[in-house]
C-alpha cells in the first residue's frame, strides 16, 4: 500500500478528544521526521479502534506489537509538556 | 466548469449514530441511499458516548414512558416540545430492542434481560425516587452502537462516501432542497449529489468553545450549511457545560476527583467554594460549582498568566491514594496539563459538552421553518436528526443518556418519513437549478485566490476565546453585549481566511478553513441568541436574571417561554411558541413548574 502523508494526517483526526490532542502535538513535533518504516507502522496503528488506541497510549492496556512501542512512546512524549511550571 | 453529478433517492450527511440509523431505514426499504462522511463511520464522535441509552424497559426497577417524559420535560426546563418528547420516550423501548437484535452487546441481568443502571435526572413516579433506565455496553455504549449499526448498513448495501466533506445545501427556486455539494478529500474535487431527500446528521459544534470535550471533527458542518442556506437555527443559546475540564485541553476530570477530596482553589490558594456553598463546598451541584469558578475568574482571581482558570488540588492526598483511586486522572493531567497532580494542582475550567439547539425539526425529522402563519412549515426535501437537529427534546438542558436515545429515535423517524414521502409520491426528483454548484465553487475559489488574508488557526482561536469569555457557562449582560460585537468582528476575519498550501489532494488546511466557515455560523447564532434571551433557563444562566421569589431560578415564562430562531442573513432573530401539548390527546401536558431537584 502506498503511503500518503496527507491522508495519514487526516486519519489522525479521531473520535476521542484525548487522541486528537495527542496526535495534534505528534503531527506538529514528530510526524515529519518519521522514516518510511515508521510511517508504515503508524498507518497500522491508525487503524486501531479509538478506545483501544487511547488505552495503549496511556499505558492502561499492553501494546500487542513490539514494533509499535517506539511510536506509542513518541505519542506519549509529544503529548507531555514541560513540568517545571 | 464541468462537475460530476451523482443521483440518489436520498443522501445522508454524517455517519454517526443518527446518520447510520437513518441510512438503515432507507436502505432496508430498498431506496438508493448515499451516506457522505468526512471520517470513517466508526470514527464518529458517537464513539465517545459512555453513559448509555435511556429506555423505560423496567428491567431493573419499575418504569414507564410517562415518567421518562416527565423527567425529560422537567430537565428541559419546559423549553422542550412535549409532542416530540412524548414521541421519543414512547419509541425508546422499540429502538433499544431493535438495536439488541442488530447485535448490540448490552450488559445483561442474570435473567438475560438488558441490565439498566440509574442516571442523574431520571426518576420513578414523577420525580419521587431514582430509576434504573440507562442501557449500556460497559463504558463503550456509543462505540458498540456505531459498530452494530454500521455492520447492519453494510448488509443493507448502504453506499458510503467516506472522506467526503459536504459543502452546501442545494435549494431550488421554490426553496425546496434538491441535493448537496461535496468535496472528495482524496482529489479535492467538488461533486453534486442530486436527491429527492437530504438528511443532515452531522453532530454538534462544540469546537466553537476554547474549552470543549468534543473531538476536533465536531465543527457543526450541517448546522453551518443550513444557516448559509437560509434555514434558521433554533435555541442555539443552550449549551451543556461540565465544571472541570483540563484548562486549554478540555479533557474531562470526573466529578469523582472532588468526591475523593479534591479542592478547588483560586490564585490566592483560597478554597473559594467555602464562600459559595458553605455546606457542600466542592461537592455542590455542577451548575453551582461552574458558576462559582467563572465568578472567581471574572473577578480577577483566576490562575496562570492569563488568569483564565482555577486549580483542582489533590496534592494533600497521599501518592498511594492517587495512584490507586485516580490513576486515569493522573495520566490525563500529566498528558494534557503537563502536571503530575501528586506534586501540583490541575488547571481546570468549565467545559462545553453538548449542543441542545440546532436545525429546527418536528418529531418526524422534517426540517421546519416559519412560512406565512405557520412557524413550523416543513422545508420540502430536508430532514435532520441527532445533535445537529433541534426536535426539540432537550430544550434548555439535556438529561444524560437522552442523547443516544435522541439519535436512535429521530434517526429512525427521519428515515421513515423520507421512505413514506418518496413511496407516496410526495417527494420526487426535482430538477437541479442551473447554478446548483456555483455557491460552493465560489467559496472554494475565494479560498484559493485569497491574498493577504487571515490565518485559519488564529481566527478559530479568536472565535473560541470570544465564545468562552462572553458566552460561557455563566453569562453576564455586559459581557454578552460586548461578545456580540466581538464575534461579529471575528466573523469578518473569517471571510478572508487564506491557506498557503493550495494542493488538491488530502489538503487538511483547506478542510480546516471550510470547517471554520461552519463553526463561525454557530458561534454567531449562539452569541446573538444568548444576548437576547433576558432570563435564566436550564443551561442559560444570566447574572441579571437571578433566583427570586417572583421568578424562581430567574426563569421568565411570562416573556421567554418560546424558542429562539436565528437567521444568518442580517443576524435576524425570530421566536416561535413552545409546544406544550403532547402528541396524543390522551396524554396530559406536563404543567409548568419550578425546576428543582
mmCIF file with all atom_site columns, N, CA, C and O in Angstrom, chain B residues 92-136:
data_model
loop_
_atom_site.group_PDB
_atom_site.id
_atom_site.type_symbol
_atom_site.label_atom_id
_atom_site.label_alt_id
_atom_site.label_comp_id
_atom_site.label_asym_id
_atom_site.label_entity_id
_atom_site.label_seq_id
_atom_site.pdbx_PDB_ins_code
_atom_site.Cartn_x
_atom_site.Cartn_y
_atom_site.Cartn_z
_atom_site.occupancy
_atom_site.B_iso_or_equiv
_atom_site.pdbx_formal_charge
_atom_site.auth_seq_id
_atom_site.auth_comp_id
_atom_site.auth_asym_id
_atom_site.auth_atom_id
_atom_site.pdbx_PDB_model_num
ATOM 1   N N  . UNK B 1 92  ? -38.696 4.665   22.795 1.00 0.00 ? 92  UNK B N  1
ATOM 2   C CA . UNK B 1 92  ? -37.387 4.264   23.319 1.00 0.00 ? 92  UNK B CA 1
ATOM 3   C C  . UNK B 1 92  ? -37.221 2.748   23.376 1.00 0.00 ? 92  UNK B C  1
ATOM 4   O O  . UNK B 1 92  ? -36.217 2.199   22.917 1.00 0.00 ? 92  UNK B O  1
ATOM 5   N N  . UNK B 1 93  ? -38.219 2.060   23.923 1.00 0.00 ? 93  UNK B N  1
ATOM 6   C CA . UNK B 1 93  ? -38.081 0.610   24.072 1.00 0.00 ? 93  UNK B CA 1
ATOM 7   C C  . UNK B 1 93  ? -37.906 -0.058  22.710 1.00 0.00 ? 93  UNK B C  1
ATOM 8   O O  . UNK B 1 93  ? -37.082 -0.963  22.542 1.00 0.00 ? 93  UNK B O  1
ATOM 9   N N  . UNK B 1 94  ? -38.699 0.379   21.740 1.00 0.00 ? 94  UNK B N  1
ATOM 10  C CA . UNK B 1 94  ? -38.643 -0.202  20.400 1.00 0.00 ? 94  UNK B CA 1
ATOM 11  C C  . UNK B 1 94  ? -37.248 -0.074  19.777 1.00 0.00 ? 94  UNK B C  1
ATOM 12  O O  . UNK B 1 94  ? -36.690 -1.040  19.263 1.00 0.00 ? 94  UNK B O  1
ATOM 13  N N  . UNK B 1 95  ? -36.660 1.132   19.849 1.00 0.00 ? 95  UNK B N  1
ATOM 14  C CA . UNK B 1 95  ? -35.358 1.317   19.181 1.00 0.00 ? 95  UNK B CA 1
ATOM 15  C C  . UNK B 1 95  ? -34.234 0.600   19.930 1.00 0.00 ? 95  UNK B C  1
ATOM 16  O O  . UNK B 1 95  ? -33.256 0.152   19.304 1.00 0.00 ? 95  UNK B O  1
ATOM 17  N N  . UNK B 1 96  ? -34.377 0.464   21.246 1.00 0.00 ? 96  UNK B N  1
ATOM 18  C CA . UNK B 1 96  ? -33.346 -0.249  22.009 1.00 0.00 ? 96  UNK B CA 1
ATOM 19  C C  . UNK B 1 96  ? -33.432 -1.758  21.735 1.00 0.00 ? 96  UNK B C  1
ATOM 20  O O  . UNK B 1 96  ? -32.410 -2.427  21.512 1.00 0.00 ? 96  UNK B O  1
ATOM 21  N N  . UNK B 1 97  ? -34.632 -2.285  21.677 1.00 0.00 ? 97  UNK B N  1
ATOM 22  C CA . UNK B 1 97  ? -34.792 -3.721  21.387 1.00 0.00 ? 97  UNK B CA 1
ATOM 23  C C  . UNK B 1 97  ? -34.330 -4.024  19.956 1.00 0.00 ? 97  UNK B C  1
ATOM 24  O O  . UNK B 1 97  ? -33.680 -5.047  19.704 1.00 0.00 ? 97  UNK B O  1
ATOM 25  N N  . UNK B 1 98  ? -34.617 -3.123  19.034 1.00 0.00 ? 98  UNK B N  1
ATOM 26  C CA . UNK B 1 98  ? -34.107 -3.295  17.660 1.00 0.00 ? 98  UNK B CA 1
ATOM 27  C C  . UNK B 1 98  ? -32.586 -3.389  17.652 1.00 0.00 ? 98  UNK B C  1
ATOM 28  O O  . UNK B 1 98  ? -32.008 -4.251  16.979 1.00 0.00 ? 98  UNK B O  1
ATOM 29  N N  . UNK B 1 99  ? -31.984 -2.499  18.398 1.00 0.00 ? 99  UNK B N  1
ATOM 30  C CA . UNK B 1 99  ? -30.523 -2.473  18.458 1.00 0.00 ? 99  UNK B CA 1
ATOM 31  C C  . UNK B 1 99  ? -29.989 -3.788  19.038 1.00 0.00 ? 99  UNK B C  1
ATOM 32  O O  . UNK B 1 99  ? -28.970 -4.325  18.582 1.00 0.00 ? 99  UNK B O  1
ATOM 33  N N  . UNK B 1 100 ? -30.687 -4.297  20.025 1.00 0.00 ? 100 UNK B N  1
ATOM 34  C CA . UNK B 1 100 ? -30.321 -5.587  20.614 1.00 0.00 ? 100 UNK B CA 1
ATOM 35  C C  . UNK B 1 100 ? -30.358 -6.670  19.522 1.00 0.00 ? 100 UNK B C  1
ATOM 36  O O  . UNK B 1 100 ? -29.460 -7.491  19.408 1.00 0.00 ? 100 UNK B O  1
ATOM 37  N N  . UNK B 1 101 ? -31.388 -6.608  18.668 1.00 0.00 ? 101 UNK B N  1
ATOM 38  C CA . UNK B 1 101 ? -31.498 -7.598  17.587 1.00 0.00 ? 101 UNK B CA 1
ATOM 39  C C  . UNK B 1 101 ? -30.421 -7.400  16.518 1.00 0.00 ? 101 UNK B C  1
ATOM 40  O O  . UNK B 1 101 ? -30.080 -8.337  15.805 1.00 0.00 ? 101 UNK B O  1
ATOM 41  N N  . UNK B 1 102 ? -29.901 -6.182  16.410 1.00 0.00 ? 102 UNK B N  1
ATOM 42  C CA . UNK B 1 102 ? -28.805 -5.940  15.456 1.00 0.00 ? 102 UNK B CA 1
ATOM 43  C C  . UNK B 1 102 ? -27.467 -6.438  15.999 1.00 0.00 ? 102 UNK B C  1
ATOM 44  O O  . UNK B 1 102 ? -26.442 -6.296  15.349 1.00 0.00 ? 102 UNK B O  1
ATOM 45  N N  . UNK B 1 103 ? -27.470 -6.933  17.235 1.00 0.00 ? 103 UNK B N  1
ATOM 46  C CA . UNK B 1 103 ? -26.246 -7.496  17.792 1.00 0.00 ? 103 UNK B CA 1
ATOM 47  C C  . UNK B 1 103 ? -25.527 -6.602  18.780 1.00 0.00 ? 103 UNK B C  1
ATOM 48  O O  . UNK B 1 103 ? -24.374 -6.852  19.130 1.00 0.00 ? 103 UNK B O  1
ATOM 49  N N  . UNK B 1 104 ? -26.169 -5.549  19.240 1.00 0.00 ? 104 UNK B N  1
ATOM 50  C CA . UNK B 1 104 ? -25.538 -4.663  20.225 1.00 0.00 ? 104 UNK B CA 1
ATOM 51  C C  . UNK B 1 104 ? -25.312 -5.415  21.544 1.00 0.00 ? 104 UNK B C  1
ATOM 52  O O  . UNK B 1 104 ? -26.262 -5.963  22.117 1.00 0.00 ? 104 UNK B O  1
ATOM 53  N N  . UNK B 1 105 ? -24.069 -5.476  22.024 1.00 0.00 ? 105 UNK B N  1
ATOM 54  C CA . UNK B 1 105 ? -23.767 -6.269  23.226 1.00 0.00 ? 105 UNK B CA 1
ATOM 55  C C  . UNK B 1 105 ? -24.090 -5.541  24.529 1.00 0.00 ? 105 UNK B C  1
ATOM 56  O O  . UNK B 1 105 ? -23.191 -5.176  25.287 1.00 0.00 ? 105 UNK B O  1
ATOM 57  N N  . UNK B 1 106 ? -25.384 -5.341  24.797 1.00 0.00 ? 106 UNK B N  1
ATOM 58  C CA . UNK B 1 106 ? -25.779 -4.687  26.055 1.00 0.00 ? 106 UNK B CA 1
ATOM 59  C C  . UNK B 1 106 ? -25.349 -5.535  27.253 1.00 0.00 ? 106 UNK B C  1
ATOM 60  O O  . UNK B 1 106 ? -25.346 -6.768  27.191 1.00 0.00 ? 106 UNK B O  1
ATOM 61  N N  . UNK B 1 107 ? -25.044 -4.847  28.366 1.00 0.00 ? 107 UNK B N  1
ATOM 62  C CA . UNK B 1 107 ? -24.830 -5.558  29.637 1.00 0.00 ? 107 UNK B CA 1
ATOM 63  C C  . UNK B 1 107 ? -26.152 -6.220  30.029 1.00 0.00 ? 107 UNK B C  1
ATOM 64  O O  . UNK B 1 107 ? -27.226 -5.676  29.755 1.00 0.00 ? 107 UNK B O  1
ATOM 65  N N  . UNK B 1 108 ? -26.070 -7.376  30.677 1.00 0.00 ? 108 UNK B N  1
ATOM 66  C CA . UNK B 1 108 ? -27.296 -8.132  30.952 1.00 0.00 ? 108 UNK B CA 1
ATOM 67  C C  . UNK B 1 108 ? -27.454 -8.492  32.422 1.00 0.00 ? 108 UNK B C  1
ATOM 68  O O  . UNK B 1 108 ? -26.489 -8.594  33.157 1.00 0.00 ? 108 UNK B O  1
ATOM 69  N N  . UNK B 1 109 ? -28.710 -8.690  32.797 1.00 0.00 ? 109 UNK B N  1
ATOM 70  C CA . UNK B 1 109 ? -29.032 -9.229  34.116 1.00 0.00 ? 109 UNK B CA 1
ATOM 71  C C  . UNK B 1 109 ? -28.885 -10.758 34.061 1.00 0.00 ? 109 UNK B C  1
ATOM 72  O O  . UNK B 1 109 ? -28.807 -11.343 32.977 1.00 0.00 ? 109 UNK B O  1
ATOM 73  N N  . UNK B 1 110 ? -28.904 -11.394 35.242 1.00 0.00 ? 110 UNK B N  1
ATOM 74  C CA . UNK B 1 110 ? -28.795 -12.859 35.283 1.00 0.00 ? 110 UNK B CA 1
ATOM 75  C C  . UNK B 1 110 ? -29.927 -13.531 34.512 1.00 0.00 ? 110 UNK B C  1
ATOM 76  O O  . UNK B 1 110 ? -29.763 -14.617 33.969 1.00 0.00 ? 110 UNK B O  1
ATOM 77  N N  . UNK B 1 111 ? -31.098 -12.868 34.461 1.00 0.00 ? 111 UNK B N  1
ATOM 78  C CA . UNK B 1 111 ? -32.230 -13.474 33.751 1.00 0.00 ? 111 UNK B CA 1
ATOM 79  C C  . UNK B 1 111 ? -32.173 -13.243 32.241 1.00 0.00 ? 111 UNK B C  1
ATOM 80  O O  . UNK B 1 111 ? -33.104 -13.588 31.516 1.00 0.00 ? 111 UNK B O  1
ATOM 81  N N  . UNK B 1 112 ? -31.079 -12.625 31.770 1.00 0.00 ? 112 UNK B N  1
ATOM 82  C CA . UNK B 1 112 ? -30.892 -12.452 30.329 1.00 0.00 ? 112 UNK B CA 1
ATOM 83  C C  . UNK B 1 112 ? -31.409 -11.137 29.782 1.00 0.00 ? 112 UNK B C  1
ATOM 84  O O  . UNK B 1 112 ? -31.086 -10.752 28.664 1.00 0.00 ? 112 UNK B O  1
ATOM 85  N N  . UNK B 1 113 ? -32.216 -10.426 30.583 1.00 0.00 ? 113 UNK B N  1
ATOM 86  C CA . UNK B 1 113 ? -32.707 -9.129  30.112 1.00 0.00 ? 113 UNK B CA 1
ATOM 87  C C  . UNK B 1 113 ? -31.594 -8.081  30.160 1.00 0.00 ? 113 UNK B C  1
ATOM 88  O O  . UNK B 1 113 ? -30.586 -8.256  30.844 1.00 0.00 ? 113 UNK B O  1
ATOM 89  N N  . UNK B 1 114 ? -31.824 -6.964  29.444 1.00 0.00 ? 114 UNK B N  1
ATOM 90  C CA . UNK B 1 114 ? -30.836 -5.881  29.423 1.00 0.00 ? 114 UNK B CA 1
ATOM 91  C C  . UNK B 1 114 ? -30.721 -5.261  30.817 1.00 0.00 ? 114 UNK B C  1
ATOM 92  O O  . UNK B 1 114 ? -31.725 -4.911  31.439 1.00 0.00 ? 114 UNK B O  1
ATOM 93  N N  . UNK B 1 115 ? -29.469 -5.169  31.303 1.00 0.00 ? 115 UNK B N  1
ATOM 94  C CA . UNK B 1 115 ? -29.203 -4.540  32.604 1.00 0.00 ? 115 UNK B CA 1
ATOM 95  C C  . UNK B 1 115 ? -29.406 -3.035  32.478 1.00 0.00 ? 115 UNK B C  1
ATOM 96  O O  . UNK B 1 115 ? -29.039 -2.439  31.471 1.00 0.00 ? 115 UNK B O  1
ATOM 97  N N  . UNK B 1 116 ? -30.004 -2.424  33.480 1.00 0.00 ? 116 UNK B N  1
ATOM 98  C CA . UNK B 1 116 ? -30.195 -0.965  33.463 1.00 0.00 ? 116 UNK B CA 1
ATOM 99  C C  . UNK B 1 116 ? -29.669 -0.348  34.746 1.00 0.00 ? 116 UNK B C  1
ATOM 100 O O  . UNK B 1 116 ? -29.834 -0.918  35.819 1.00 0.00 ? 116 UNK B O  1
ATOM 101 N N  . UNK B 1 117 ? -29.038 0.838   34.583 1.00 0.00 ? 117 UNK B N  1
ATOM 102 C CA . UNK B 1 117 ? -28.493 1.493   35.768 1.00 0.00 ? 117 UNK B CA 1
ATOM 103 C C  . UNK B 1 117 ? -29.075 2.887   35.930 1.00 0.00 ? 117 UNK B C  1
ATOM 104 O O  . UNK B 1 117 ? -29.576 3.467   34.967 1.00 0.00 ? 117 UNK B O  1
ATOM 105 N N  . UNK B 1 118 ? -29.007 3.425   37.140 1.00 0.00 ? 118 UNK B N  1
ATOM 106 C CA . UNK B 1 118 ? -29.555 4.772   37.353 1.00 0.00 ? 118 UNK B CA 1
ATOM 107 C C  . UNK B 1 118 ? -28.682 5.834   36.707 1.00 0.00 ? 118 UNK B C  1
ATOM 108 O O  . UNK B 1 118 ? -27.493 5.606   36.462 1.00 0.00 ? 118 UNK B O  1
ATOM 109 N N  . UNK B 1 119 ? -29.270 6.990   36.434 1.00 0.00 ? 119 UNK B N  1
ATOM 110 C CA . UNK B 1 119 ? -28.529 8.120   35.865 1.00 0.00 ? 119 UNK B CA 1
ATOM 111 C C  . UNK B 1 119 ? -29.183 9.410   36.339 1.00 0.00 ? 119 UNK B C  1
ATOM 112 O O  . UNK B 1 119 ? -30.403 9.455   36.516 1.00 0.00 ? 119 UNK B O  1
ATOM 113 N N  . UNK B 1 120 ? -28.387 10.461  36.508 1.00 0.00 ? 120 UNK B N  1
ATOM 114 C CA . UNK B 1 120 ? -28.882 11.730  37.042 1.00 0.00 ? 120 UNK B CA 1
ATOM 115 C C  . UNK B 1 120 ? -30.099 12.255  36.302 1.00 0.00 ? 120 UNK B C  1
ATOM 116 O O  . UNK B 1 120 ? -30.141 12.238  35.072 1.00 0.00 ? 120 UNK B O  1
ATOM 117 N N  . UNK B 1 121 ? -31.110 12.714  37.046 1.00 0.00 ? 121 UNK B N  1
ATOM 118 C CA . UNK B 1 121 ? -32.277 13.339  36.437 1.00 0.00 ? 121 UNK B CA 1
ATOM 119 C C  . UNK B 1 121 ? -33.383 12.376  36.049 1.00 0.00 ? 121 UNK B C  1
ATOM 120 O O  . UNK B 1 121 ? -34.487 12.799  35.724 1.00 0.00 ? 121 UNK B O  1
ATOM 121 N N  . UNK B 1 122 ? -33.099 11.068  36.052 1.00 0.00 ? 122 UNK B N  1
ATOM 122 C CA . UNK B 1 122 ? -34.128 10.085  35.688 1.00 0.00 ? 122 UNK B CA 1
ATOM 123 C C  . UNK B 1 122 ? -34.770 9.536   36.965 1.00 0.00 ? 122 UNK B C  1
ATOM 124 O O  . UNK B 1 122 ? -34.072 9.140   37.886 1.00 0.00 ? 122 UNK B O  1
ATOM 125 N N  . UNK B 1 123 ? -36.123 9.506   36.956 1.00 0.00 ? 123 UNK B N  1
ATOM 126 C CA . UNK B 1 123 ? -36.802 9.171   38.210 1.00 0.00 ? 123 UNK B CA 1
ATOM 127 C C  . UNK B 1 123 ? -38.023 8.280   37.999 1.00 0.00 ? 123 UNK B C  1
ATOM 128 O O  . UNK B 1 123 ? -38.544 8.144   36.889 1.00 0.00 ? 123 UNK B O  1
ATOM 129 N N  . UNK B 1 124 ? -38.469 7.724   39.121 1.00 0.00 ? 124 UNK B N  1
ATOM 130 C CA . UNK B 1 124 ? -39.719 6.971   39.184 1.00 0.00 ? 124 UNK B CA 1
ATOM 131 C C  . UNK B 1 124 ? -40.820 7.870   39.699 1.00 0.00 ? 124 UNK B C  1
ATOM 132 O O  . UNK B 1 124 ? -40.574 8.706   40.587 1.00 0.00 ? 124 UNK B O  1
ATOM 133 N N  . UNK B 1 125 ? -42.016 7.666   39.154 1.00 0.00 ? 125 UNK B N  1
ATOM 134 C CA . UNK B 1 125 ? -43.196 8.309   39.714 1.00 0.00 ? 125 UNK B CA 1
ATOM 135 C C  . UNK B 1 125 ? -43.069 9.831   39.815 1.00 0.00 ? 125 UNK B C  1
ATOM 136 O O  . UNK B 1 125 ? -43.295 10.406  40.873 1.00 0.00 ? 125 UNK B O  1
ATOM 137 N N  . UNK B 1 126 ? -42.671 10.460  38.696 1.00 0.00 ? 126 UNK B N  1
ATOM 138 C CA . UNK B 1 126 ? -42.642 11.921  38.583 1.00 0.00 ? 126 UNK B CA 1
ATOM 139 C C  . UNK B 1 126 ? -41.744 12.584  39.639 1.00 0.00 ? 126 UNK B C  1
ATOM 140 O O  . UNK B 1 126 ? -42.188 13.435  40.396 1.00 0.00 ? 126 UNK B O  1
ATOM 141 N N  . UNK B 1 127 ? -40.508 12.129  39.667 1.00 0.00 ? 127 UNK B N  1
ATOM 142 C CA . UNK B 1 127 ? -39.503 12.786  40.494 1.00 0.00 ? 127 UNK B CA 1
ATOM 143 C C  . UNK B 1 127 ? -39.365 12.250  41.896 1.00 0.00 ? 127 UNK B C  1
ATOM 144 O O  . UNK B 1 127 ? -38.608 12.811  42.681 1.00 0.00 ? 127 UNK B O  1
ATOM 145 N N  . UNK B 1 128 ? -40.058 11.149  42.217 1.00 0.00 ? 128 UNK B N  1
ATOM 146 C CA . UNK B 1 128 ? -40.036 10.682  43.614 1.00 0.00 ? 128 UNK B CA 1
ATOM 147 C C  . UNK B 1 128 ? -38.741 9.991   44.021 1.00 0.00 ? 128 UNK B C  1
ATOM 148 O O  . UNK B 1 128 ? -38.218 10.250  45.097 1.00 0.00 ? 128 UNK B O  1
ATOM 149 N N  . UNK B 1 129 ? -38.235 9.090   43.163 1.00 0.00 ? 129 UNK B N  1
ATOM 150 C CA . UNK B 1 129 ? -37.031 8.345   43.547 1.00 0.00 ? 129 UNK B CA 1
ATOM 151 C C  . UNK B 1 129 ? -36.268 7.955   42.279 1.00 0.00 ? 129 UNK B C  1
ATOM 152 O O  . UNK B 1 129 ? -36.849 7.894   41.193 1.00 0.00 ? 129 UNK B O  1
ATOM 153 N N  . UNK B 1 130 ? -34.965 7.682   42.411 1.00 0.00 ? 130 UNK B N  1
ATOM 154 C CA . UNK B 1 130 ? -34.170 7.341   41.226 1.00 0.00 ? 130 UNK B CA 1
ATOM 155 C C  . UNK B 1 130 ? -34.673 6.057   40.564 1.00 0.00 ? 130 UNK B C  1
ATOM 156 O O  . UNK B 1 130 ? -35.226 5.172   41.229 1.00 0.00 ? 130 UNK B O  1
ATOM 157 N N  . UNK B 1 131 ? -34.471 5.974   39.242 1.00 0.00 ? 131 UNK B N  1
ATOM 158 C CA . UNK B 1 131 ? -34.892 4.798   38.490 1.00 0.00 ? 131 UNK B CA 1
ATOM 159 C C  . UNK B 1 131 ? -33.699 4.284   37.678 1.00 0.00 ? 131 UNK B C  1
ATOM 160 O O  . UNK B 1 131 ? -32.818 5.059   37.310 1.00 0.00 ? 131 UNK B O  1
ATOM 161 N N  . UNK B 1 132 ? -33.666 2.975   37.440 1.00 0.00 ? 132 UNK B N  1
ATOM 162 C CA . UNK B 1 132 ? -32.614 2.393   36.590 1.00 0.00 ? 132 UNK B CA 1
ATOM 163 C C  . UNK B 1 132 ? -33.144 2.331   35.163 1.00 0.00 ? 132 UNK B C  1
ATOM 164 O O  . UNK B 1 132 ? -33.954 1.470   34.836 1.00 0.00 ? 132 UNK B O  1
ATOM 165 N N  . UNK B 1 133 ? -32.711 3.282   34.329 1.00 0.00 ? 133 UNK B N  1
ATOM 166 C CA . UNK B 1 133 ? -33.293 3.431   32.990 1.00 0.00 ? 133 UNK B CA 1
ATOM 167 C C  . UNK B 1 133 ? -32.234 3.378   31.882 1.00 0.00 ? 133 UNK B C  1
ATOM 168 O O  . UNK B 1 133 ? -32.565 3.301   30.708 1.00 0.00 ? 133 UNK B O  1
ATOM 169 N N  . UNK B 1 134 ? -30.960 3.428   32.262 1.00 0.00 ? 134 UNK B N  1
ATOM 170 C CA . UNK B 1 134 ? -29.907 3.524   31.247 1.00 0.00 ? 134 UNK B CA 1
ATOM 171 C C  . UNK B 1 134 ? -29.412 2.137   30.833 1.00 0.00 ? 134 UNK B C  1
ATOM 172 O O  . UNK B 1 134 ? -29.002 1.334   31.674 1.00 0.00 ? 134 UNK B O  1
ATOM 173 N N  . UNK B 1 135 ? -29.478 1.857   29.524 1.00 0.00 ? 135 UNK B N  1
ATOM 174 C CA . UNK B 1 135 ? -28.981 0.589   28.982 1.00 0.00 ? 135 UNK B CA 1
ATOM 175 C C  . UNK B 1 135 ? -27.586 0.852   28.427 1.00 0.00 ? 135 UNK B C  1
ATOM 176 O O  . UNK B 1 135 ? -27.408 1.759   27.617 1.00 0.00 ? 135 UNK B O  1
ATOM 177 N N  . UNK B 1 136 ? -26.612 0.059   28.839 1.00 0.00 ? 136 UNK B N  1
ATOM 178 C CA . UNK B 1 136 ? -25.234 0.356   28.463 1.00 0.00 ? 136 UNK B CA 1
ATOM 179 C C  . UNK B 1 136 ? -24.501 -0.901  28.011 1.00 0.00 ? 136 UNK B C  1
ATOM 180 O O  . UNK B 1 136 ? -24.907 -2.023  28.324 1.00 0.00 ? 136 UNK B O  1
#
